[in-house]
């Protein structure tokens, strides 16, 4: 607050004495005490907003006496009139509030930051992070348990697979015995001996190409499968080729199957197989048709066929017995039905004197 300005010079020429000034000061103090107002400090300026409103004039003789004394003091003094001021305590409180609201707030924050310090801030941040981590762990506990269960399951499965594969490729599952099944014309012991190089190998490491190369040397083998029977057995299942006839050549008699694959060759004609005579060799359509017809015959009927001839795929003929009747078969179409019709005709009343059976049109059989 500003210090009050100097009073205007007095219009009176005379100068008051020290006793008058002391008396006037005593009167002012007495008046202020009667009004209940503290004297304003010398350094505190009197602001317009601090001027107290005018009091109502008191009534009665005492009030008139005080008014007269006040007027007498005004007439004999050169000082400023007495102004009623606010109580000291409210003014100090308001000033403190104003100071705090204006610039002291920043100072208070600075002093507070100085008291807390960087160590306190760091500790508070670390505590906050710790609380956040605890909350995250609490809310993700179920997901972590589920993830742990999946991890354990996958780990167990991985250990099982790795252990099984390792054991399978170890000597614990090495081949010790080879069994050959499905052979009738072939010698099973000879086939097993040809596969001896696979003994001692783990079952998963059996070489299929080596097995195939060994079985190629057996023409009667049409197809084969390999089965591993842990811990030490290897089973080879063979499907043999079915011989359907014999071809005569300068080398002798060659047994062939329906596909024309040469099975065996001998100097004498083997019994139980018909002699095949076709044009064009084993790769012709006539030979393939004859092979298909012979395979369609029942076993008892096939054994009675002594020869089969054809020049094309449409004129297959069969001879039953050495001097038996001739069967005109035609093409290979409906061969199973033709075989059934022929069997019935052979058992009929005309079978004794018949020399030709024409079943090329099986719905109308011709017997001569």
Short mmCIF file of C-alpha atoms in Angstrom, two decimals:
data_model
loop_
_atom_site.label_atom_id
_atom_site.label_comp_id
_atom_site.label_asym_id
_atom_site.label_seq_id
_atom_site.Cartn_x
_atom_site.Cartn_y
_atom_site.Cartn_z
CA UNK A 1 0.00 0.00 0.00
CA UNK A 2 1.15 3.52 -0.66
CA UNK A 3 2.15 5.99 2.03
CA UNK A 4 -0.37 8.85 2.38
CA UNK A 5 0.62 12.03 0.63
CA UNK A 6 1.51 15.21 2.45
CA UNK A 7 -1.26 17.40 3.74
CA UNK A 8 -1.91 20.72 2.05
CA UNK A 9 -0.33 23.69 3.78
CA UNK A 10 -2.44 25.38 6.43
CA UNK A 11 -4.08 28.65 5.63
CA UNK A 12 -3.26 29.91 9.12
CA UNK A 13 -0.07 31.87 9.42
CA UNK A 14 0.76 30.80 12.95
CA UNK A 15 2.73 27.61 13.68
CA UNK A 16 1.38 25.30 16.42
CA UNK A 17 3.59 24.60 19.38
CA UNK A 18 4.82 21.22 20.51
CA UNK A 19 2.30 21.15 23.37
CA UNK A 20 -0.55 21.78 20.95
CA UNK A 21 0.60 19.01 18.68
CA UNK A 22 0.87 16.58 21.56
CA UNK A 23 -2.57 17.51 22.76
CA UNK A 24 -4.08 17.10 19.33
CA UNK A 25 -2.45 13.70 18.95
CA UNK A 26 -3.84 12.62 22.33
CA UNK A 27 -7.30 13.76 21.33
CA UNK A 28 -7.17 11.83 18.08
CA UNK A 29 -6.07 8.69 19.89
CA UNK A 30 -8.87 9.10 22.41
CA UNK A 31 -11.40 9.53 19.60
CA UNK A 32 -10.14 6.46 17.81
CA UNK A 33 -10.31 4.41 21.00
CA UNK A 34 -13.88 5.52 21.55
CA UNK A 35 -14.80 4.42 18.02
CA UNK A 36 -13.01 1.07 18.44
CA UNK A 37 -10.60 1.64 15.54
CA UNK A 38 -6.90 0.92 15.63
CA UNK A 39 -4.52 3.49 14.39
CA UNK A 40 -3.27 2.79 10.91
CA UNK A 41 0.44 2.19 10.59
CA UNK A 42 2.42 5.09 9.29
CA UNK A 43 3.61 3.12 6.29
CA UNK A 44 0.13 1.79 5.31
CA UNK A 45 -1.66 3.99 2.78
CA UNK A 46 -5.37 4.51 3.08
CA UNK A 47 -7.08 3.07 0.05
CA UNK A 48 -10.45 4.33 -1.04
CA UNK A 49 -12.02 0.90 -0.66
CA UNK A 50 -10.86 0.76 2.96
CA UNK A 51 -12.71 3.87 3.95
CA UNK A 52 -15.46 2.93 6.35
CA UNK A 53 -18.97 4.14 5.59
CA UNK A 54 -20.24 7.04 7.56
CA UNK A 55 -21.74 6.08 10.86
CA UNK A 56 -25.05 7.32 11.90
CA UNK A 57 -24.83 10.26 14.19
CA UNK A 58 -25.28 9.11 17.77
CA UNK A 59 -28.02 10.68 19.78
CA UNK A 60 -27.89 12.08 23.32
CA UNK A 61 -25.76 14.52 25.35
CA UNK A 62 -22.69 12.31 25.18
CA UNK A 63 -22.86 12.24 21.44
CA UNK A 64 -23.24 16.03 21.27
CA UNK A 65 -20.21 16.45 23.54
CA UNK A 66 -18.09 14.20 21.37
CA UNK A 67 -19.19 16.07 18.27
CA UNK A 68 -18.29 19.37 19.89
CA UNK A 69 -14.90 18.07 20.86
CA UNK A 70 -14.34 16.85 17.33
CA UNK A 71 -15.27 20.21 15.87
CA UNK A 72 -13.00 21.98 18.31
CA UNK A 73 -10.16 19.71 17.38
CA UNK A 74 -10.77 20.34 13.69
CA UNK A 75 -10.75 24.08 14.25
CA UNK A 76 -7.42 24.08 16.04
CA UNK A 77 -5.44 21.45 14.02
CA UNK A 78 -3.72 21.43 10.70
CA UNK A 79 -3.69 17.61 10.31
CA UNK A 80 -5.92 15.47 8.09
CA UNK A 81 -9.32 14.48 9.41
CA UNK A 82 -9.65 11.20 11.24
CA UNK A 83 -10.86 8.44 8.90
CA UNK A 84 -12.38 5.25 10.24
CA UNK A 85 -10.31 2.25 9.13
CA UNK A 86 -11.13 -1.46 8.96
CA UNK A 87 -9.97 -3.69 11.77
CA UNK A 88 -6.36 -4.76 11.43
CA UNK A 89 -6.93 -8.50 11.46
CA UNK A 90 -9.35 -8.69 8.52
CA UNK A 91 -7.07 -6.43 6.51
CA UNK A 92 -4.05 -8.62 7.20
CA UNK A 93 -6.03 -11.77 6.29
CA UNK A 94 -7.27 -10.26 3.06
CA UNK A 95 -3.78 -9.14 2.18
CA UNK A 96 -2.48 -12.65 2.84
CA UNK A 97 -5.20 -14.13 0.64
CA UNK A 98 -4.46 -11.66 -2.13
CA UNK A 99 -0.76 -12.33 -1.93
CA UNK A 100 -1.30 -16.07 -2.05
CA UNK A 101 -3.74 -15.84 -4.94
CA UNK A 102 -1.44 -13.66 -7.02
CA UNK A 103 2.21 -14.50 -6.90
CA UNK A 104 2.73 -16.48 -3.72
CA UNK A 105 1.04 -19.57 -5.26
CA UNK A 106 3.97 -20.12 -7.58
CA UNK A 107 6.39 -19.58 -4.70
CA UNK A 108 4.46 -22.09 -2.59
CA UNK A 109 4.62 -24.66 -5.39
CA UNK A 110 8.35 -24.07 -5.79
CA UNK A 111 8.92 -24.44 -2.05
CA UNK A 112 6.76 -27.62 -2.05
CA UNK A 113 8.80 -29.08 -4.98
CA UNK A 114 12.00 -28.25 -3.15
CA UNK A 115 10.77 -30.06 -0.08
CA UNK A 116 9.66 -33.21 -2.01
CA UNK A 117 12.75 -33.50 -4.20
CA UNK A 118 13.55 -35.73 -7.14
CA UNK A 119 13.98 -38.80 -4.93
CA UNK A 120 10.41 -38.48 -3.70
CA UNK A 121 9.08 -38.07 -7.23
CA UNK A 122 11.02 -41.16 -8.35
CA UNK A 123 9.72 -43.19 -5.42
CA UNK A 124 6.15 -42.12 -6.15
CA UNK A 125 6.50 -43.07 -9.83
CA UNK A 126 7.99 -46.44 -8.91
CA UNK A 127 5.15 -47.12 -6.48
CA UNK A 128 2.62 -46.19 -9.17
CA UNK A 129 4.24 -48.56 -11.65
CA UNK A 130 4.25 -51.32 -9.07
CA UNK A 131 0.53 -50.86 -8.45
CA UNK A 132 -0.19 -50.88 -12.18
CA UNK A 133 1.80 -54.08 -12.65
CA UNK A 134 -0.10 -55.74 -9.82
CA UNK A 135 -3.41 -54.74 -11.40
CA UNK A 136 -2.33 -56.05 -14.80
CA UNK A 137 -1.26 -59.35 -13.27
CA UNK A 138 -4.57 -59.64 -11.46
CA UNK A 139 -6.65 -59.01 -14.57
CA UNK A 140 -4.54 -61.31 -16.80
CA UNK A 141 -4.24 -64.24 -14.39
CA UNK A 142 -6.79 -66.34 -16.29
CA UNK A 143 -5.10 -65.75 -19.65
CA UNK A 144 -1.73 -66.61 -18.14
CA UNK A 145 -3.10 -69.85 -16.69
CA UNK A 146 -4.62 -70.78 -20.04
CA UNK A 147 -1.37 -69.95 -21.81
CA UNK A 148 0.56 -72.02 -19.29
CA UNK A 149 -1.75 -74.99 -19.89
CA UNK A 150 -1.29 -74.77 -23.66
CA UNK A 151 2.46 -74.46 -23.23
CA UNK A 152 2.61 -77.57 -21.06
CA UNK A 153 0.40 -79.54 -23.49
CA UNK A 154 2.43 -78.54 -26.53
CA UNK A 155 5.67 -79.23 -24.72
CA UNK A 156 4.48 -82.69 -23.71
CA UNK A 157 3.35 -83.43 -27.27
CA UNK A 158 6.67 -82.25 -28.65
CA UNK A 159 8.60 -84.42 -26.20
CA UNK A 160 6.42 -87.41 -27.12
CA UNK A 161 6.89 -86.91 -30.86
CA UNK A 162 10.62 -86.36 -30.58
CA UNK A 163 10.98 -89.39 -28.34
CA UNK A 164 8.92 -91.60 -30.65
CA UNK A 165 10.82 -90.51 -33.75
CA UNK A 166 14.13 -90.98 -32.01
CA UNK A 167 13.18 -94.44 -30.84
CA UNK A 168 11.82 -95.42 -34.26
CA UNK A 169 15.08 -94.51 -35.98
CA UNK A 170 17.18 -96.20 -33.35
CA UNK A 171 18.41 -99.84 -33.38
CA UNK A 172 15.53 -100.66 -31.02
CA UNK A 173 13.32 -101.02 -34.12
CA UNK A 174 15.79 -102.65 -36.51
CA UNK A 175 14.65 -105.34 -38.97
CA UNK A 176 15.48 -108.83 -37.76
CA UNK A 177 13.09 -111.04 -39.75
CA UNK A 178 11.58 -110.75 -43.28
CA UNK A 179 8.37 -112.66 -44.05
CA UNK A 180 7.06 -113.24 -47.62
CA UNK A 181 3.31 -113.88 -48.05
CA UNK A 182 1.00 -114.49 -51.04
CA UNK A 183 3.25 -116.77 -53.10
CA UNK A 184 2.05 -119.94 -54.85
CA UNK A 185 4.36 -120.40 -57.79
CA UNK A 186 7.24 -118.44 -56.33
CA UNK A 187 9.67 -119.72 -53.71
CA UNK A 188 9.14 -117.53 -50.62
CA UNK A 189 12.59 -118.40 -49.29
CA UNK A 190 14.23 -117.18 -52.47
CA UNK A 191 12.37 -113.87 -52.24
CA UNK A 192 13.36 -113.42 -48.57
CA UNK A 193 17.00 -114.16 -49.41
CA UNK A 194 16.92 -111.45 -52.10
CA UNK A 195 15.91 -108.92 -49.40
CA UNK A 196 18.62 -109.81 -46.87
CA UNK A 197 20.32 -106.42 -47.30
CA UNK A 198 17.41 -104.78 -45.41
CA UNK A 199 18.11 -106.77 -42.23
CA UNK A 200 19.56 -104.56 -39.49
CA UNK A 201 18.03 -101.31 -40.78
CA UNK A 202 15.48 -99.41 -38.68
CA UNK A 203 11.96 -100.04 -39.95
CA UNK A 204 11.39 -96.41 -41.07
CA UNK A 205 14.65 -96.54 -43.07
CA UNK A 206 13.80 -99.59 -45.21
CA UNK A 207 14.74 -98.67 -48.79
CA UNK A 208 11.72 -99.15 -51.09
CA UNK A 209 13.80 -98.70 -54.22
CA UNK A 210 16.18 -101.47 -53.09
CA UNK A 211 13.23 -103.81 -52.41
CA UNK A 212 11.78 -103.05 -55.85
CA UNK A 213 15.12 -103.75 -57.55
CA UNK A 214 15.33 -107.09 -55.77
CA UNK A 215 11.78 -108.16 -56.73
CA UNK A 216 12.20 -107.21 -60.38
CA UNK A 217 14.21 -110.38 -60.78
CA UNK A 218 11.04 -112.43 -60.15
CA UNK A 219 8.77 -112.15 -63.23
CA UNK A 220 5.86 -113.79 -61.42
CA UNK A 221 5.61 -110.80 -59.07
CA UNK A 222 2.85 -108.56 -60.37
CA UNK A 223 2.68 -106.20 -57.38
CA UNK A 224 3.81 -106.08 -53.77
CA UNK A 225 3.36 -104.18 -50.53
CA UNK A 226 5.68 -103.73 -47.55
CA UNK A 227 4.35 -103.75 -43.98
CA UNK A 228 6.40 -102.91 -40.90
CA UNK A 229 5.43 -104.80 -37.78
CA UNK A 230 7.35 -103.30 -34.86
CA UNK A 231 9.61 -103.92 -33.26
CA UNK A 232 11.57 -106.16 -35.66
CA UNK A 233 9.36 -107.75 -38.38
CA UNK A 234 9.14 -106.75 -42.06
CA UNK A 235 6.33 -108.37 -44.07
CA UNK A 236 6.32 -108.40 -47.90
CA UNK A 237 2.94 -109.29 -49.47
CA UNK A 238 3.19 -110.38 -53.11
CA UNK A 239 0.50 -110.65 -55.79
CA UNK A 240 1.66 -113.16 -58.42
CA UNK A 241 0.93 -112.98 -62.10
CA UNK A 242 -1.56 -115.55 -63.38
CA UNK A 243 -0.30 -117.51 -66.40
CA UNK A 244 -2.98 -117.83 -69.07
CA UNK A 245 -1.19 -119.69 -71.85
CA UNK A 246 1.94 -120.79 -73.58
CA UNK A 247 3.66 -119.33 -76.63
CA UNK A 248 5.76 -121.62 -78.81
CA UNK A 249 9.01 -120.27 -80.26
CA UNK A 250 12.48 -121.45 -81.28
CA UNK A 251 13.56 -121.11 -77.63
CA UNK A 252 10.84 -123.48 -76.50
CA UNK A 253 7.58 -122.93 -74.70
CA UNK A 254 7.20 -119.61 -72.86
CA UNK A 255 4.53 -119.20 -70.21
CA UNK A 256 2.84 -115.77 -70.39
CA UNK A 257 0.16 -113.93 -68.46
CA UNK A 258 -2.74 -111.91 -69.86
CA UNK A 259 -0.53 -108.85 -70.35
CA UNK A 260 2.02 -110.84 -72.41
CA UNK A 261 4.70 -110.86 -69.71
CA UNK A 262 6.99 -113.87 -70.10
CA UNK A 263 7.07 -115.81 -66.87
CA UNK A 264 9.08 -118.95 -67.57
CA UNK A 265 10.59 -120.69 -70.60
CA UNK A 266 10.97 -124.44 -70.89
CA UNK A 267 11.85 -126.96 -73.59
CA UNK A 268 8.63 -128.87 -73.05
CA UNK A 269 5.10 -127.60 -73.06
CA UNK A 270 3.75 -127.26 -69.51
CA UNK A 271 0.50 -129.01 -68.80
CA UNK A 272 -2.75 -127.31 -67.93
CA UNK A 273 -2.14 -124.23 -70.12
CA UNK A 274 -3.55 -123.65 -73.63
CA UNK A 275 -1.34 -122.96 -76.62
CA UNK A 276 -1.91 -119.43 -77.87
CA UNK A 277 -1.64 -118.77 -81.60
CA UNK A 278 -2.18 -115.14 -82.65
CA UNK A 279 -1.03 -112.75 -85.34
CA UNK A 280 1.20 -109.84 -84.26
CA UNK A 281 2.80 -111.27 -81.14
CA UNK A 282 2.16 -110.39 -77.50
CA UNK A 283 1.71 -106.68 -78.18
CA UNK A 284 -1.14 -107.06 -80.67
CA UNK A 285 -4.83 -106.46 -80.01
CA UNK A 286 -5.54 -110.10 -80.86
CA UNK A 287 -3.26 -111.38 -78.07
CA UNK A 288 -4.70 -108.96 -75.49
CA UNK A 289 -8.21 -110.06 -76.39
CA UNK A 290 -7.28 -113.74 -76.06
CA UNK A 291 -5.71 -113.08 -72.67
CA UNK A 292 -8.85 -111.26 -71.48
CA UNK A 293 -11.07 -114.14 -72.64
CA UNK A 294 -8.94 -116.81 -70.94
CA UNK A 295 -8.94 -114.90 -67.66
CA UNK A 296 -12.74 -114.64 -67.73
CA UNK A 297 -13.18 -118.42 -67.94
CA UNK A 298 -13.95 -120.41 -64.78
CA UNK A 299 -11.15 -122.63 -63.56
CA UNK A 300 -12.82 -125.92 -64.60
CA UNK A 301 -13.52 -124.60 -68.08
CA UNK A 302 -10.10 -123.03 -68.51
CA UNK A 303 -8.38 -126.31 -67.69
CA UNK A 304 -10.18 -128.01 -70.60
CA UNK A 305 -9.03 -125.44 -73.19
CA UNK A 306 -6.11 -126.78 -75.20
CA UNK A 307 -5.62 -123.94 -77.66
CA UNK A 308 -6.75 -120.37 -78.39
CA UNK A 309 -6.44 -118.70 -81.79
CA UNK A 310 -7.22 -115.23 -83.13
CA UNK A 311 -6.31 -113.07 -86.09
CA UNK A 312 -8.13 -109.95 -84.85
CA UNK A 313 -9.82 -108.83 -81.68
CA UNK A 314 -13.21 -110.00 -83.04
CA UNK A 315 -12.59 -113.65 -83.97
CA UNK A 316 -11.32 -115.49 -80.92
CA UNK A 317 -11.77 -119.28 -81.08
CA UNK A 318 -11.16 -121.91 -78.43
CA UNK A 319 -10.57 -125.68 -78.71
CA UNK A 320 -11.81 -127.87 -75.90
CA UNK A 321 -9.60 -130.98 -75.45
CA UNK A 322 -7.34 -132.54 -78.02
CA UNK A 323 -10.14 -133.55 -80.36
CA UNK A 324 -12.99 -131.72 -78.65
CA UNK A 325 -15.51 -129.24 -80.02
CA UNK A 326 -14.59 -125.78 -81.20
CA UNK A 327 -15.99 -122.69 -79.49
CA UNK A 328 -16.50 -119.54 -81.56
CA UNK A 329 -16.16 -116.80 -78.98
CA UNK A 330 -15.94 -113.64 -81.02
CA UNK A 331 -14.88 -110.52 -79.11
CA UNK A 332 -14.16 -110.19 -75.42
CA UNK A 333 -17.47 -108.40 -74.75
CA UNK A 334 -19.73 -110.11 -72.17
CA UNK A 335 -17.15 -112.85 -71.62
CA UNK A 336 -18.44 -113.90 -68.16
CA UNK A 337 -21.97 -114.34 -69.57
CA UNK A 338 -20.69 -116.25 -72.59
CA UNK A 339 -18.80 -118.62 -70.26
CA UNK A 340 -22.01 -119.29 -68.30
CA UNK A 341 -23.99 -120.00 -71.50
CA UNK A 342 -21.25 -122.32 -72.77
CA UNK A 343 -21.24 -124.34 -69.56
CA UNK A 344 -24.99 -124.88 -69.82
CA UNK A 345 -24.70 -125.89 -73.47
CA UNK A 346 -21.97 -128.39 -72.74
CA UNK A 347 -24.24 -130.13 -70.27
CA UNK A 348 -27.24 -130.18 -72.60
CA UNK A 349 -28.75 -132.97 -74.69
CA UNK A 350 -26.90 -131.95 -77.86
CA UNK A 351 -23.45 -132.06 -76.24
CA UNK A 352 -22.64 -135.63 -77.32
CA UNK A 353 -22.67 -135.01 -81.05
CA UNK A 354 -21.86 -131.26 -81.14
CA UNK A 355 -18.65 -130.14 -82.80
CA UNK A 356 -19.13 -126.35 -82.77
CA UNK A 357 -20.54 -123.98 -80.16
CA UNK A 358 -21.09 -120.42 -81.34
CA UNK A 359 -21.48 -118.06 -78.35
CA UNK A 360 -20.48 -114.86 -80.13
CA UNK A 361 -24.12 -113.80 -79.66
CA UNK A 362 -24.81 -115.34 -76.23
CA UNK A 363 -28.53 -114.61 -76.30
CA UNK A 364 -28.87 -117.04 -79.26
CA UNK A 365 -26.35 -119.89 -78.98
CA UNK A 366 -25.72 -122.04 -82.02
CA UNK A 367 -24.72 -125.68 -81.57
CA UNK A 368 -23.69 -127.77 -84.55
#
